[in-house]
Coordinates of C-alpha atoms (C1' of nucleotides) in Angstrom, one line a residue:
Chain A
M413 CA 84.4 129.4 71.5
N414 CA 86.8 131.2 73.8
L415 CA 88.3 129.0 76.5
I416 CA 90.0 130.6 79.3
T417 CA 91.4 129.3 82.6
K418 CA 90.1 130.2 85.9
Q419 CA 93.3 132.0 86.9
E420 CA 93.2 134.0 83.6
A421 CA 89.6 135.0 84.2
L422 CA 90.5 136.1 87.7
S423 CA 93.4 138.3 86.8
N424 CA 91.4 139.7 83.9
L425 CA 88.6 140.7 86.2
K426 CA 90.8 142.1 88.9
R427 CA 92.1 144.8 86.5
Y428 CA 88.6 146.3 86.7
I429 CA 88.2 146.5 90.4
N430 CA 86.7 149.9 91.4
E431 CA 85.9 150.7 87.8
D432 CA 82.6 152.2 86.8
L433 CA 80.7 149.3 85.3
F434 CA 78.3 151.5 83.4
E435 CA 81.1 153.2 81.5
L436 CA 82.6 149.8 80.7
A437 CA 79.2 148.5 79.5
K438 CA 79.1 151.4 76.9
Q439 CA 82.6 150.5 75.7
F440 CA 81.6 146.9 75.2
N441 CA 78.3 147.8 73.6
I442 CA 76.2 146.1 76.2
T443 CA 72.6 147.3 76.6
T444 CA 71.9 148.6 80.0
F445 CA 68.8 150.7 79.8
I446 CA 66.2 151.2 77.0
D447 CA 63.3 153.5 77.5
N448 CA 63.5 153.3 81.3
K449 CA 63.7 149.6 81.2
Q450 CA 66.8 147.8 82.4
N451 CA 68.4 144.8 80.9
K452 CA 68.5 143.0 84.2
G453 CA 71.4 140.8 83.1
W454 CA 73.7 143.6 82.0
K455 CA 76.2 143.4 84.9
G456 CA 76.5 139.7 84.5
L457 CA 77.0 139.9 80.8
L458 CA 79.6 142.6 81.2
L459 CA 81.6 140.7 83.7
E460 CA 81.7 137.7 81.4
R461 CA 83.2 139.9 78.8
L462 CA 85.6 141.5 81.2
A463 CA 86.8 138.0 82.2
G464 CA 87.6 137.3 78.6
L465 CA 84.6 135.0 78.0
D466 CA 82.0 135.0 75.2
N467 CA 78.5 135.8 76.1
N468 CA 76.4 132.7 75.7
S469 CA 73.4 130.9 77.1
I470 CA 74.7 127.4 77.4
K471 CA 73.8 125.5 80.5
A472 CA 77.3 124.3 81.2
T473 CA 80.0 126.2 83.0
N474 CA 81.2 129.5 81.5
G475 CA 84.9 128.5 81.0
E476 CA 87.2 125.6 81.6
D477 CA 86.1 124.6 85.1
F478 CA 84.6 127.5 86.8
E479 CA 81.4 129.6 87.0
L480 CA 81.3 133.4 87.0
K481 CA 78.7 134.9 89.3
S482 CA 77.9 138.4 90.4
V483 CA 75.9 139.7 93.2
A484 CA 74.8 143.2 94.0
F485 CA 75.7 144.5 97.4
Y486 CA 74.4 147.5 99.3
Y487 CA 74.7 149.0 102.8
V488 CA 72.3 148.1 105.6
K489 CA 73.2 149.9 108.8
K490 CA 76.6 150.8 107.5
K491 CA 77.4 147.2 106.6
L492 CA 77.8 145.8 103.1
V493 CA 75.4 142.9 102.6
P494 CA 74.1 141.0 99.5
K495 CA 71.0 142.7 98.1
E496 CA 69.6 139.8 96.4
T497 CA 69.6 136.0 96.2
M498 CA 71.9 134.5 93.6
A499 CA 70.6 132.4 90.7
I500 CA 72.5 129.1 90.4
T501 CA 71.0 127.2 87.6
M502 CA 67.7 126.2 86.0
I503 CA 65.9 123.1 87.2
N504 CA 65.0 120.4 84.7
P505 CA 62.4 118.3 86.7
I506 CA 63.3 115.0 85.0
E507 CA 67.0 115.4 85.4
F508 CA 66.5 116.7 89.0
I509 CA 64.6 113.5 90.1
N510 CA 67.3 111.3 88.6
T511 CA 70.4 113.1 89.8
P512 CA 72.1 112.9 93.2
F513 CA 73.4 116.2 94.5
F514 CA 77.1 115.6 93.8
E515 CA 76.3 114.9 90.1
S516 CA 73.9 117.7 89.6
P517 CA 74.5 120.9 87.6
C518 CA 73.7 122.7 90.8
W519 CA 76.7 121.3 92.6
H520 CA 79.0 121.7 89.6
K521 CA 78.2 125.3 89.4
L522 CA 78.7 125.9 93.1
K523 CA 82.0 124.1 93.7
S524 CA 84.2 126.4 91.7
I525 CA 83.1 129.9 91.3
I526 CA 84.5 133.3 90.6
F527 CA 82.5 135.7 92.8
C528 CA 82.1 139.3 91.8
A529 CA 80.7 141.8 94.2
V530 CA 79.1 144.9 92.5
S531 CA 77.7 147.9 94.2
W532 CA 74.0 148.9 94.0
H533 CA 72.8 152.4 94.4
G534 CA 69.1 152.1 94.1
M535 CA 66.4 151.1 91.6
H536 CA 67.0 152.3 88.0
V537 CA 70.3 153.7 89.0
P538 CA 72.9 152.8 86.4
K539 CA 75.9 153.6 88.6
S540 CA 77.7 150.5 89.7
H541 CA 81.3 149.7 90.6
L542 CA 83.1 146.4 90.8
L543 CA 83.8 146.0 94.5
K544 CA 85.8 142.8 94.6
V545 CA 86.6 139.6 92.8
D546 CA 87.1 136.4 94.8
E547 CA 87.7 132.8 94.0
I548 CA 85.5 130.5 96.1
I549 CA 86.2 126.8 96.6
L550 CA 83.6 124.8 98.4
P551 CA 84.9 121.5 99.8
E552 CA 82.6 118.5 99.4
D553 CA 82.9 117.4 103.0
S554 CA 82.3 120.8 104.6
K555 CA 79.3 121.1 107.0
L556 CA 77.8 123.8 104.7
I557 CA 77.8 121.7 101.7
Q558 CA 76.4 118.8 103.6
E559 CA 73.5 121.0 104.6
V560 CA 73.1 122.3 101.0
K561 CA 72.9 118.6 100.0
S562 CA 70.1 118.2 102.5
D563 CA 68.2 121.1 101.0
Y564 CA 68.6 119.6 97.6
E565 CA 67.4 116.2 98.7
F566 CA 64.5 117.7 100.5
I567 CA 63.4 119.7 97.5
R568 CA 63.9 116.6 95.3
N569 CA 61.7 114.5 97.6
K570 CA 59.0 117.2 97.5
L571 CA 59.1 117.2 93.7
I572 CA 58.8 113.4 93.6
S573 CA 55.8 113.3 96.0
N574 CA 54.0 116.6 95.3
G575 CA 54.9 117.5 91.8
F576 CA 56.9 120.3 90.1
S577 CA 54.3 123.0 90.9
S578 CA 54.6 122.4 94.6
L579 CA 58.1 123.7 94.7
T580 CA 58.4 127.1 96.3
G581 CA 61.1 129.5 97.4
K582 CA 60.2 128.8 101.0
D583 CA 61.9 125.5 101.1
G584 CA 65.6 125.0 101.8
K585 CA 67.9 126.5 104.4
W586 CA 70.7 127.6 102.0
I587 CA 69.3 127.1 98.6
Q588 CA 65.8 127.4 97.2
A589 CA 63.8 126.4 94.1
R590 CA 62.2 129.6 92.9
T591 CA 60.2 130.6 89.9
K592 CA 62.3 132.0 87.1
G593 CA 61.4 132.3 83.5
S594 CA 60.6 134.4 80.6
G595 CA 57.4 135.5 82.3
H596 CA 54.0 135.5 80.6
G597 CA 52.9 132.3 82.3
S598 CA 56.1 130.4 82.4
I599 CA 56.4 128.2 85.4
S600 CA 60.0 127.1 85.2
R601 CA 62.1 127.1 88.3
A602 CA 65.7 127.6 89.2
F603 CA 67.9 127.0 92.2
Y604 CA 68.8 130.1 94.1
A605 CA 71.3 130.7 96.8
R606 CA 69.9 132.5 99.8
K607 CA 71.6 135.6 101.0
S608 CA 72.8 133.8 104.1
F609 CA 74.5 131.3 101.8
I610 CA 76.3 134.1 100.0
E611 CA 77.5 135.6 103.2
E612 CA 78.6 132.1 104.4
I613 CA 80.8 131.3 101.4
L614 CA 82.4 134.7 101.5
N615 CA 84.1 134.2 104.9
Chain B
dC1222 C1' 60.6 130.2 71.7
dC1223 C1' 63.3 129.5 75.7
dA1224 C1' 67.4 129.3 78.7
dT1225 C1' 70.6 132.5 80.9
dG1226 C1' 72.1 136.5 83.0
dA1227 C1' 69.8 138.5 87.2
dT1228 C1' 66.7 142.5 89.0
dC1229 C1' 62.0 144.5 89.9
dA1230 C1' 57.5 144.6 92.3
dT1231 C1' 54.6 143.4 95.9
dT1232 C1' 53.4 142.0 100.4
dA1233 C1' 54.1 141.7 105.1
Chain C
dT472 C1' 63.9 145.7 105.3
dA473 C1' 63.2 140.8 104.1
dA474 C1' 61.2 137.4 101.5
dT475 C1' 58.9 135.5 97.5
dG476 C1' 57.1 135.6 93.1
dA477 C1' 57.2 138.0 88.4
dT478 C1' 59.6 139.9 84.9
dC479 C1' 63.2 141.8 81.3
dA480 C1' 66.9 141.9 77.3
dT481 C1' 69.7 139.0 74.7
dG482 C1' 71.4 135.2 71.8
dG483 C1' 71.0 130.8 69.7

DNA sequence: CCATGATCATTA
DNA sequence: TAATGATCATGG
């Protein structure tokens, strides 16, 4: 166990802005590529280490009271935009049905995050730099969060009436319930933040 | 084996 | 290029 405060994690990470993440991964002995296959989580794992956290796979938050997230950015028409959606947390169907939004793991992970932007230079390209580190606080009563809550409740109602397998990434304005799992037939799902949501919280 | 960290592949 | 579904390496 290695508890660290949000502010400590922030300042730890900021020391690495503009550093080459691939070089740092080597120093921390984090696997990036093996036989042309990428460890898709390497950037996230590395950032946890840079923040001073232990790598783990517990469902709870990473540190004291915050969540560390990273998103790859790339240029579209000379503008830096998020390349991918952002995974928030896994969905446990039973828990989901019985949990209001503001008590859900989904909300707890969203409300206090440390956001890391990393650069992306193409498929299978190991080069990546840490672009910026931001602290993001989402107020409960903001319009955005109220709309996220609506998405959550909509998806929850769909689960209740149509079943877990009816959930699809098409639903939700800001967040979605997409498939995510170990592959090979797994049908587990997770909450994802849409790209528009990522851009929204960055302003 | 599976949850977690996400990215990769495919289709439109 | 955007959106959605499928997949990968790791640690417990």
